XYZ file of C-alpha atoms in Angstrom:
654
model
C 44.453 32.525 104.006
C 46.357 30.354 102.533
C 46.775 28.504 105.156
C 42.900 28.831 106.025
C 42.340 27.315 102.421
C 44.545 24.536 102.744
C 42.661 23.813 106.363
C 39.315 23.133 103.794
C 40.807 21.313 101.589
C 42.034 18.833 103.607
C 39.240 18.540 105.712
C 36.928 17.741 103.232
C 39.491 15.703 101.632
C 39.603 14.035 104.832
C 35.348 13.858 105.302
C 35.513 12.214 101.066
C 38.026 9.364 102.493
C 35.515 8.385 105.601
C 32.791 9.014 103.888
C 33.921 5.995 100.893
C 35.853 3.981 103.421
C 32.226 3.875 105.113
C 30.254 2.991 101.670
C 32.632 0.070 101.378
C 33.008 -1.234 105.017
C 28.575 -1.361 104.999
C 28.411 -3.453 101.404
C 30.981 -5.598 103.414
C 29.292 -5.721 106.339
C 32.654 -4.546 107.826
C 32.986 -3.108 111.065
C 34.735 0.561 110.645
C 37.948 2.087 112.873
C 40.130 4.940 111.434
C 42.514 6.372 113.989
C 43.804 9.692 111.444
C 39.911 10.559 110.938
C 39.295 13.949 111.870
C 36.047 13.122 113.317
C 35.613 11.695 117.038
C 35.907 7.824 116.293
C 34.348 6.301 119.252
C 31.016 8.011 118.516
C 30.768 7.326 114.314
C 31.588 3.510 115.825
C 28.600 4.121 118.072
C 26.503 5.569 115.150
C 27.254 2.428 113.076
C 26.541 -0.057 115.643
C 23.140 1.234 115.784
C 22.440 1.145 112.325
C 23.551 -2.186 112.352
C 21.330 -2.911 114.939
C 17.811 -0.834 113.549
C 18.513 -3.268 110.304
C 18.532 -6.644 112.307
C 15.772 -5.598 113.778
C 13.596 -4.318 111.056
C 12.229 -4.418 108.075
C 15.058 -1.749 105.524
C 13.048 0.275 103.638
C 13.898 -1.455 100.406
C 12.147 -4.400 101.457
C 8.911 -2.302 101.902
C 8.695 -0.721 99.384
C 8.960 -4.038 97.156
C 5.910 -4.252 98.820
C 4.382 -2.134 98.080
C 5.554 -2.151 94.826
C 4.256 -5.581 94.406
C 0.725 -4.650 95.980
C 0.864 -1.745 93.322
C 0.723 -3.978 90.557
C -1.245 -6.750 91.924
C -5.200 -6.569 91.142
C -8.025 -6.110 94.336
C -9.152 -9.700 94.044
C -5.394 -10.801 94.255
C -4.448 -8.358 97.279
C -7.851 -9.241 98.893
C -7.212 -12.942 98.642
C -3.718 -12.784 99.725
C -4.944 -11.368 102.569
C -7.560 -13.599 103.558
C -5.101 -16.760 103.758
C -3.015 -14.183 106.206
C -6.223 -13.978 108.492
C -5.385 -17.851 110.909
C -8.666 -17.351 111.861
C -10.833 -17.200 108.297
C -8.192 -20.172 107.433
C -9.978 -22.357 110.430
C -13.499 -21.052 108.960
C -13.127 -22.206 105.747
C -11.490 -25.760 106.226
C -13.779 -26.415 108.872
C -17.085 -24.870 106.540
C -15.637 -26.885 103.213
C -14.914 -30.365 105.771
C -19.000 -29.665 106.637
C -20.376 -29.411 102.826
C -17.867 -32.233 101.878
C -19.786 -34.609 105.091
C -22.883 -33.237 104.348
C -22.918 -33.394 100.825
C -20.586 -36.666 100.285
C -22.063 -38.580 102.978
C -25.842 -38.413 101.536
C -24.610 -40.169 98.106
C -22.653 -42.663 100.148
C -24.909 -43.151 103.416
C -28.073 -45.014 101.730
C -31.513 -43.722 103.472
C -34.849 -44.725 103.776
C -36.672 -41.783 105.795
C -39.334 -44.323 106.403
C -37.242 -46.576 107.814
C -37.510 -46.976 111.802
C -36.559 -49.742 114.714
C -38.588 -50.347 118.012
C -36.021 -52.599 119.130
C -32.673 -50.210 119.146
C -35.276 -46.813 120.364
C -32.661 -44.841 122.560
C -29.503 -46.836 121.553
C -26.448 -44.146 123.042
C -23.444 -44.032 120.860
C -20.468 -46.534 120.533
C -19.817 -49.734 118.645
C -17.806 -52.656 118.567
C -21.276 -55.103 119.207
C -19.435 -58.103 117.685
C -16.318 -57.774 119.292
C -16.529 -61.426 120.552
C -14.278 -62.764 122.938
C -11.041 -64.651 122.313
C -11.374 -67.175 124.771
C -15.002 -68.302 123.184
C -13.547 -68.763 119.893
C -10.305 -70.868 122.117
C -12.891 -73.634 123.397
C -14.917 -73.798 120.546
C -18.826 -72.452 120.091
C -21.822 -74.552 121.710
C -24.009 -71.518 120.709
C -24.363 -67.991 120.392
C -27.822 -66.226 121.399
C -28.350 -62.738 119.716
C -30.101 -59.538 121.446
C -30.624 -55.905 120.000
C -26.820 -54.423 120.686
C -24.856 -58.018 122.844
C -24.474 -61.209 122.214
C -24.149 -64.171 124.763
C -22.116 -67.005 123.903
C -22.046 -70.857 125.514
C -18.366 -72.224 124.428
C -17.736 -75.970 124.604
C -16.616 -76.240 127.636
C -19.886 -74.900 129.249
C -18.477 -71.482 129.460
C -20.672 -67.979 129.523
C -19.252 -65.069 127.492
C -21.045 -62.018 127.143
C -19.814 -58.880 125.019
C -21.206 -55.492 122.839
C -22.816 -52.538 124.886
C -25.181 -52.661 127.122
C -27.813 -49.582 126.718
C -28.738 -49.024 130.282
C -30.106 -52.675 130.825
C -26.556 -53.834 132.296
C -27.164 -56.819 129.866
C -23.446 -57.457 130.338
C -23.176 -57.833 133.874
C -23.875 -61.040 135.258
C -25.310 -60.409 138.369
C -23.496 -62.284 141.630
C -25.536 -64.562 142.552
C -25.970 -66.443 138.750
C -22.418 -65.943 138.675
C -21.470 -68.019 141.203
C -24.696 -70.258 140.047
C -22.443 -70.596 136.463
C -19.910 -71.330 137.557
C -20.263 -73.927 140.157
C -23.138 -75.508 137.233
C -23.117 -76.874 134.158
C -24.818 -74.232 131.721
C -26.306 -76.556 129.282
C -28.238 -73.610 127.012
C -28.265 -69.887 127.074
C -30.902 -67.579 124.985
C -31.225 -63.932 124.942
C -33.824 -62.040 123.856
C -33.530 -57.789 123.022
C -32.320 -56.374 126.373
C -32.563 -59.582 128.622
C -30.335 -63.085 128.646
C -31.457 -66.765 130.238
C -29.445 -69.521 130.740
C -30.383 -73.204 132.158
C -27.992 -75.245 134.598
C -28.237 -79.283 134.386
C -30.067 -79.175 136.974
C -32.843 -77.333 135.205
C -32.873 -73.799 137.013
C -33.242 -70.338 135.230
C -30.395 -67.788 135.658
C -30.984 -64.061 133.907
C -29.742 -60.655 134.003
C -30.354 -57.611 131.750
C -33.703 -55.460 131.365
C -36.704 -57.010 133.497
C -39.377 -54.365 133.732
C -41.476 -57.609 132.627
C -39.928 -60.260 134.644
C -38.525 -62.096 131.913
C -35.528 -62.767 133.775
C -37.051 -64.993 136.480
C -39.226 -68.475 135.788
C -42.652 -67.999 137.206
C -43.491 -69.468 140.485
C -46.372 -71.107 139.285
C -44.492 -73.531 136.252
C -41.183 -73.144 138.387
C -42.152 -76.992 139.479
C -43.057 -78.302 136.272
C -40.127 -76.975 134.602
C -37.897 -78.850 136.919
C -39.894 -82.038 137.082
C -39.597 -82.637 132.760
C -36.262 -81.234 132.358
C -35.676 -78.150 130.387
C -34.576 -79.255 126.494
C -33.940 -75.826 125.054
C -34.221 -72.186 125.749
C -35.847 -69.374 123.126
C -36.651 -65.510 124.143
C -38.375 -62.585 122.032
C -38.759 -58.823 122.796
C -39.414 -58.763 126.552
C -40.391 -62.513 126.945
C -38.926 -66.249 127.480
C -39.808 -69.325 126.401
C -39.126 -72.733 127.535
C -39.100 -76.248 125.602
C -39.343 -79.343 127.924
C -38.222 -82.751 127.071
C -41.569 -83.496 127.754
C -42.650 -81.235 124.831
C -44.486 -78.558 126.537
C -43.965 -74.478 125.793
C -43.262 -71.987 129.322
C -43.900 -68.852 127.943
C -43.824 -65.537 130.449
C -43.290 -61.536 130.535
C -44.783 -59.042 128.307
C -47.271 -61.651 126.653
C -49.969 -59.306 127.573
C -50.413 -57.926 123.283
C -49.723 -61.127 122.212
C -51.082 -63.630 124.702
C -48.230 -65.889 123.959
C -48.772 -66.846 127.241
C -52.352 -68.153 126.711
C -51.003 -71.567 124.604
C -54.126 -73.716 122.871
C -54.111 -76.990 124.235
C -53.765 -79.287 121.308
C -50.099 -78.188 121.416
C -49.640 -79.708 125.168
C -47.010 -82.293 124.970
C -46.628 -81.893 121.097
C -43.851 -79.538 120.251
C -40.033 -80.427 119.627
C -39.011 -77.109 118.349
C -39.680 -73.705 118.165
C -38.592 -70.096 116.692
C -39.487 -66.538 118.587
C -40.294 -63.620 116.806
C -41.486 -60.068 118.954
C -45.229 -61.277 118.502
C -45.112 -64.872 117.323
C -43.469 -68.250 118.642
C -43.543 -70.929 115.270
C -43.230 -74.245 116.570
C -43.179 -77.882 115.443
C -44.995 -80.596 116.048
C -44.455 -84.234 116.878
C -46.139 -85.160 113.220
C -43.952 -82.482 111.622
C -46.731 -79.997 110.718
C -45.955 -76.380 112.226
C -48.245 -74.420 114.281
C -47.654 -70.451 114.824
C -48.738 -69.002 118.247
C -49.438 -65.049 119.351
C -50.609 -62.509 116.717
C -52.729 -64.041 113.858
C -54.485 -62.711 111.249
C -51.391 -61.109 109.264
C -49.391 -62.998 106.521
C -47.591 -64.875 108.384
C -50.465 -66.922 109.280
C -52.805 -66.188 106.019
C -49.951 -67.823 103.501
C -48.701 -70.294 105.635
C -48.805 -73.601 103.235
C -50.875 -75.824 104.093
C -49.095 -78.916 103.395
C -47.335 -77.293 106.311
C -50.115 -77.174 109.009
C -51.546 -80.261 107.811
C -48.206 -81.956 108.067
C -48.136 -83.751 104.874
C -44.522 -81.816 104.424
C -42.612 -82.557 107.399
C -40.330 -79.898 109.023
C -37.417 -80.167 110.652
C -36.557 -76.448 110.711
C -38.367 -73.249 111.233
C -37.271 -69.185 111.397
C -39.486 -65.799 112.200
C -37.824 -62.332 110.955
C -40.388 -60.193 112.506
C -42.866 -60.263 109.784
C -42.235 -63.426 108.064
C -41.243 -67.144 108.302
C -39.407 -70.418 106.481
C -39.799 -73.642 107.110
C -37.154 -76.218 106.360
C -38.498 -79.260 104.969
C -36.762 -82.958 106.057
C -36.071 -83.755 102.639
C -33.778 -80.062 102.615
C -36.665 -77.970 100.656
C -37.664 -74.349 102.132
C -40.495 -72.544 102.558
C -40.786 -69.078 102.838
C -43.578 -66.685 103.011
C -44.615 -63.455 104.544
C -45.473 -59.851 102.700
C -43.571 -58.940 99.558
C -42.253 -55.836 101.078
C -39.972 -58.097 102.912
C -38.241 -59.438 100.001
C -38.035 -62.857 102.117
C -40.171 -64.838 99.680
C -40.912 -66.104 96.163
C -38.198 -64.389 93.963
C -35.986 -63.075 96.422
C -35.370 -66.736 97.327
C -31.962 -67.291 95.818
C -31.123 -71.095 94.414
C -29.526 -73.362 96.397
C -26.214 -75.300 95.190
C -27.085 -77.983 97.639
C -30.124 -79.574 100.467
C -30.356 -77.289 103.135
C -29.175 -78.308 106.862
C -30.199 -75.340 108.593
C -31.463 -71.979 108.438
C -32.504 -68.895 110.290
C -33.721 -65.502 110.700
C -32.593 -62.314 111.733
C -34.977 -59.279 112.240
C -35.654 -58.946 108.223
C -32.825 -61.400 106.666
C -33.142 -65.141 106.302
C -29.921 -67.079 106.746
C -29.474 -70.971 105.009
C -26.787 -73.292 105.440
C -26.079 -75.774 102.559
C -24.693 -79.373 103.547
C -21.773 -78.377 101.949
C -21.055 -74.985 104.469
C -21.728 -72.463 102.524
C -23.954 -69.640 103.296
C -27.137 -67.994 101.557
C -28.867 -65.232 102.744
C -31.573 -62.560 101.173
C -33.877 -60.353 102.651
C -33.581 -56.190 103.220
C -30.463 -54.802 104.155
C -30.991 -52.479 106.683
C -27.448 -52.982 108.522
C -25.212 -54.676 106.838
C -26.903 -57.787 107.206
C -26.838 -59.358 103.860
C -22.403 -59.315 103.508
C -22.483 -62.280 103.739
C -18.585 -64.575 103.730
C -17.192 -67.148 101.805
C -15.883 -70.528 102.877
C -16.824 -73.858 104.463
C -19.015 -73.269 107.465
C -20.506 -75.873 109.879
C -22.552 -73.272 111.983
C -24.821 -69.899 111.866
C -26.243 -67.789 113.949
C -28.650 -64.668 113.222
C -31.268 -62.941 115.575
C -32.094 -59.581 115.164
C -29.290 -56.797 113.404
C -26.192 -59.123 113.547
C -24.765 -63.094 112.283
C -22.042 -65.177 113.379
C -21.129 -68.240 111.820
C -18.695 -70.496 112.758
C -16.070 -72.368 110.215
C -14.687 -75.421 109.756
C -11.374 -74.442 111.484
C -13.431 -73.062 114.953
C -13.164 -69.386 113.183
C -15.947 -67.093 114.073
C -17.358 -65.015 110.559
C -19.283 -61.519 112.179
C -21.608 -58.604 110.613
C -24.234 -57.065 110.614
C -25.341 -53.806 112.934
C -21.648 -52.849 114.965
C -22.574 -49.808 116.600
C -24.675 -46.430 116.065
C -21.689 -43.571 116.145
C -24.034 -40.768 116.882
C -26.644 -43.422 118.739
C -30.461 -43.647 117.824
C -33.343 -41.655 118.484
C -36.757 -42.660 120.297
C -38.237 -44.264 117.087
C -34.052 -46.338 116.643
C -33.255 -44.452 113.674
C -29.432 -43.860 113.335
C -28.820 -40.520 114.400
C -25.511 -40.034 112.231
C -27.127 -40.987 109.358
C -30.254 -38.386 110.236
C -27.531 -36.089 110.843
C -26.165 -36.491 107.724
C -29.195 -35.909 105.027
C -30.796 -33.587 107.218
C -27.717 -31.019 107.009
C -28.135 -31.403 103.184
C -31.860 -29.744 103.663
C -30.709 -27.292 106.302
C -28.036 -25.999 104.335
C -29.935 -26.548 100.647
C -32.354 -24.370 102.559
C -30.442 -21.779 103.647
C -28.272 -21.610 100.500
C -31.976 -21.163 98.508
C -33.251 -18.496 101.122
C -29.809 -16.168 100.828
C -29.719 -16.134 96.821
C -33.288 -14.324 97.500
C -31.970 -12.351 99.549
C -29.171 -11.137 97.692
C -30.630 -10.824 94.073
C -34.063 -8.823 95.439
C -31.454 -6.305 98.478
C -29.118 -5.770 95.666
C -31.746 -5.264 92.654
C -33.534 -2.790 95.140
C -30.566 -1.480 96.559
C -28.944 -0.409 93.521
C -31.999 0.900 92.129
C -33.186 3.024 94.706
C -29.610 4.678 95.413
C -29.204 5.169 91.533
C -32.535 6.739 91.081
C -33.161 8.868 93.829
C -36.111 10.994 94.211
C -39.628 9.840 94.407
C -38.282 5.737 93.155
C -35.831 5.744 95.844
C -38.119 7.215 98.931
C -40.930 4.403 97.514
C -38.563 1.505 97.413
C -36.771 2.597 101.252
C -40.455 2.638 102.845
C -41.823 -0.640 101.120
C -38.414 -1.916 102.105
C -39.152 -0.648 106.001
C -43.069 -1.569 105.759
C -41.159 -5.351 104.557
C -38.692 -4.806 107.978
C -41.849 -4.964 110.221
C -42.672 -7.809 110.012
C -42.640 -9.783 112.671
C -41.116 -13.136 110.983
C -42.176 -16.304 113.565
C -45.709 -15.260 113.791
C -46.308 -14.666 109.808
C -44.583 -18.037 109.179
C -46.480 -19.726 111.895
C -49.581 -18.223 110.652
C -49.081 -19.551 107.048
C -47.904 -22.376 108.061
C -51.339 -22.406 110.115
C -53.071 -21.740 106.835
C -51.273 -24.787 104.649
C -53.756 -27.210 103.293
C -53.463 -30.604 106.020
C -52.570 -32.423 102.838
C -49.652 -29.943 102.197
C -46.660 -32.222 101.204
C -43.240 -31.702 102.145
C -42.252 -30.242 99.245
C -44.649 -26.982 99.421
C -43.636 -26.796 103.141
C -40.211 -26.516 102.201
C -40.402 -24.564 99.584
C -43.252 -21.521 101.584
C -39.861 -21.504 104.597
C -37.610 -20.765 101.522
C -39.104 -18.482 99.759
C -40.772 -17.041 103.284
C -36.959 -15.942 104.424
C -35.755 -15.187 101.235
C -38.567 -12.409 100.987
C -38.447 -10.973 104.700
C -34.825 -11.034 104.952
C -33.269 -8.648 102.050
C -34.185 -5.132 103.383
C -31.205 -5.224 105.650
C -28.749 -5.584 102.674
C -30.557 -3.448 100.266
C -30.255 -0.423 103.121
C -26.557 -1.192 102.643
C -26.059 -1.362 99.064
C -28.363 1.911 98.394
C -26.360 3.907 100.909
C -22.757 2.298 98.898
C -24.920 3.710 95.684
C -25.195 7.438 96.821
C -21.373 7.470 97.608
C -20.657 5.665 93.902
C -22.457 7.799 91.725
C -21.258 11.137 92.556
C -17.541 9.804 91.427
C -15.563 11.386 88.852
C -15.755 7.381 86.369
C -19.792 7.631 86.842
C -19.992 11.232 84.990
C -17.589 10.459 82.690
C -19.349 7.257 81.599
C -22.656 9.547 82.118
C -20.558 12.087 79.185
C -19.667 8.950 77.136
C -23.979 8.219 77.176
C -23.278 4.691 78.894
C -26.994 3.979 79.736
C -27.806 4.180 83.339
C -28.533 -0.131 83.079
C -24.435 -0.387 82.219
C -23.475 1.864 84.580
C -24.880 0.138 87.920
C -23.554 -3.314 86.182
C -20.617 -3.151 85.055
C -19.059 -0.289 86.389
C -20.737 0.531 90.371
C -21.492 -2.908 90.871
C -18.204 -4.334 90.721
C -17.586 -2.044 93.172
C -20.205 -3.129 96.391
C -19.823 -6.347 95.559
C -17.435 -6.633 98.079
C -19.762 -5.558 100.700
C -22.613 -8.333 98.716
C -20.573 -11.322 99.906
C -19.281 -11.069 103.080
C -23.634 -9.604 104.108
C -24.549 -13.498 102.191
C -22.273 -15.396 104.561
C -22.841 -13.734 106.842
C -26.970 -13.938 106.329
C -26.558 -17.231 105.206
C -25.428 -18.085 108.609
C -28.499 -16.383 109.996
C -30.699 -18.360 107.601
C -29.534 -21.201 108.630
C -30.186 -20.697 112.465
C -33.663 -19.568 111.405
C -34.423 -22.661 109.209
C -33.292 -24.693 112.961
C -35.606 -22.474 114.744
C -38.768 -22.659 112.297
C -38.036 -26.616 112.487
C -37.682 -26.829 115.695
C -41.052 -24.780 116.722
C -42.715 -26.901 113.946
C -42.927 -24.819 111.000
C -40.446 -25.944 109.062
C -39.451 -29.020 107.855
C -41.470 -32.049 109.055
C -41.187 -35.596 110.221
C -40.109 -37.873 108.477
C -37.931 -35.818 106.570
C -34.830 -34.821 108.637
C -33.604 -31.460 109.374
C -30.773 -30.251 112.311
C -33.663 -28.170 113.368
C -36.218 -30.867 113.588
C -33.824 -33.165 115.171
C -33.312 -30.830 118.197
C -37.207 -30.458 118.988
C -35.850 -33.894 121.010
C -34.602 -31.222 123.882
C -37.615 -30.323 124.584
C -38.161 -33.294 127.445
C -36.194 -33.407 130.178
C -35.672 -36.926 129.808
C -33.532 -36.068 127.006
C -32.316 -33.474 128.087
C -31.001 -35.466 131.264
C -30.662 -39.399 130.191
C -29.846 -39.123 125.857
C -27.975 -36.429 125.919
C -26.873 -37.338 122.411
C -30.017 -37.007 120.476
C -30.157 -32.904 121.132
C -25.796 -32.182 121.403
C -24.732 -33.254 118.002
C -27.657 -31.661 115.988
C -26.835 -28.847 118.094
C -23.048 -29.224 117.517
C -23.402 -28.851 113.844
C -25.620 -26.535 113.458
C -23.170 -24.318 116.324
C -20.488 -25.617 113.683
C -21.760 -24.355 111.042
C -23.035 -21.005 111.555
C -19.455 -20.558 113.093
C -17.744 -21.259 110.501
C -19.914 -19.086 107.806
C -19.191 -15.670 110.433
C -15.564 -17.046 110.866
C -15.308 -16.963 106.809
C -17.778 -14.187 106.737
C -15.015 -11.389 109.188
C -12.019 -12.785 107.356
C -13.479 -12.008 104.273
C -14.740 -8.381 105.761
C -11.373 -8.029 107.047
C -9.100 -9.314 103.461
C -11.533 -6.698 101.213
C -11.205 -3.623 103.694
C -8.102 -4.113 105.369
C -8.717 -0.516 107.462
C -11.536 -2.476 109.122
C -9.320 -3.698 111.412
C -7.725 -0.319 112.202
C -11.736 1.065 113.116
């Protein structure tokens, strides 16, 4: 008995010794081994190593308990916030949506925009830039002349070399044909001229070489005039919109190309042998006669014709320089006085003309801007600044060149300054409008319409769903039947029919308001049913029963007690509904029943995709609006899915 008791006490003592030694070893992270232990030491060591491996591979129970305690003391909102930012797709969606909102709403404030402005000389220009990146060799050799087209320019150096730069825009104007290249390499070039989409060059032996667009044979001199030009010699070249001009050394004009509308090729007989200089615009030529008078040729009857000063017509004031914008004219007299006339909307005449510090020596014109140079080398500009044409540089200049939408100036050191249109980021449309600018301002319109219609849907859906679910009975039955009737309306046919009922003179604001209201009035039914179902589940809970027992009014129970518990569902459905309204508005505008031209929206910009030519050739006109709609709706859907998972983590398990 005593022996048995002694063995038991000894065994229990060994157990306590091993227990405390193991506890001490675990606290120091050391391995334990006791050869005197009554236990199997080898198996104990294996167990100990196994436990250590388990600790290394996963979180300890203490860590999990800490996290559970942390969640227990966090509010549901903080838990949802943390869960959302643990979702990488949710973060991507949020960053993308915020970026789109900033670009659209900040960009629409920064980018100037006139929805009524269009430019026929810049239709269907491909995305690109660097229109004014002239070759450095031209600057090194010295500038003899620079002539400017719509998206390109051509330069003639003092060494007789021709340089072309800018954007091709389908016309291959930057590629000098081999025949012309060979001829220009072996002959001295005396002049160059750029039209809207073509270039012509004249050699010392009075030959004309042209390239670029040749739809009206504007690149090649008419055979009937070729002998005359070679006999009289070439004094000056000119070019306009699809037509070309030669002034011979015997003071005669030769015009060919697209002249059917302007009748520029039918020159009056009384100017024969009288022209000493000229300027061109798309439909007119302004010529200086030998006696110092000026003569307008081409389309007559506009302000450029009717408002011409009489003293310039008669030659009482002698003219030495003339310039033409698209619809206005300017003449510089021999004594340095400047005359400007044209429509007041052009902002180039009257009080728009600046005060000059010194007599002027040159005057040039682009599409909507006049550029003048005084004898001190200072540049003056005035007119409409559509593409940065009025970003006038400071300095002392010897030469100025302007046409269409670009300007060049050569200073006294021979350095070239450039300003004006330098490209379209996303190209231009069929009316010459910048797609990037329209995408920004159109995005604002589309996103605002979607937002307001979503707010209407949320208000109606939550209100009707809460009343229906909380009241129950007949009220519930009536409201749900009403929602079923509304949901059964065919949305697109109904909106198209209502659009047809609008008066012909309906404003854009009325049409947009109708789209927003109809999107809201017809899109609330799904949310109302969802809210009703949640209310039916919530109203039977104990906290609602307690609130009723305390005498809390029904409206207060719904707003203060029930609504916060269904807010998460409302938020998720709001994001998904916003993406749906975005697509719906785009679809309506695409069909022609939403936002109408010239007001841009992503939907009506996509209308161009109905043409096979646009789909195949002018891809930028539909790809960028479609991409904007896709990225916005995609980002909002990512946000909605991430919010659903963050608010209800069990959704991932189902």
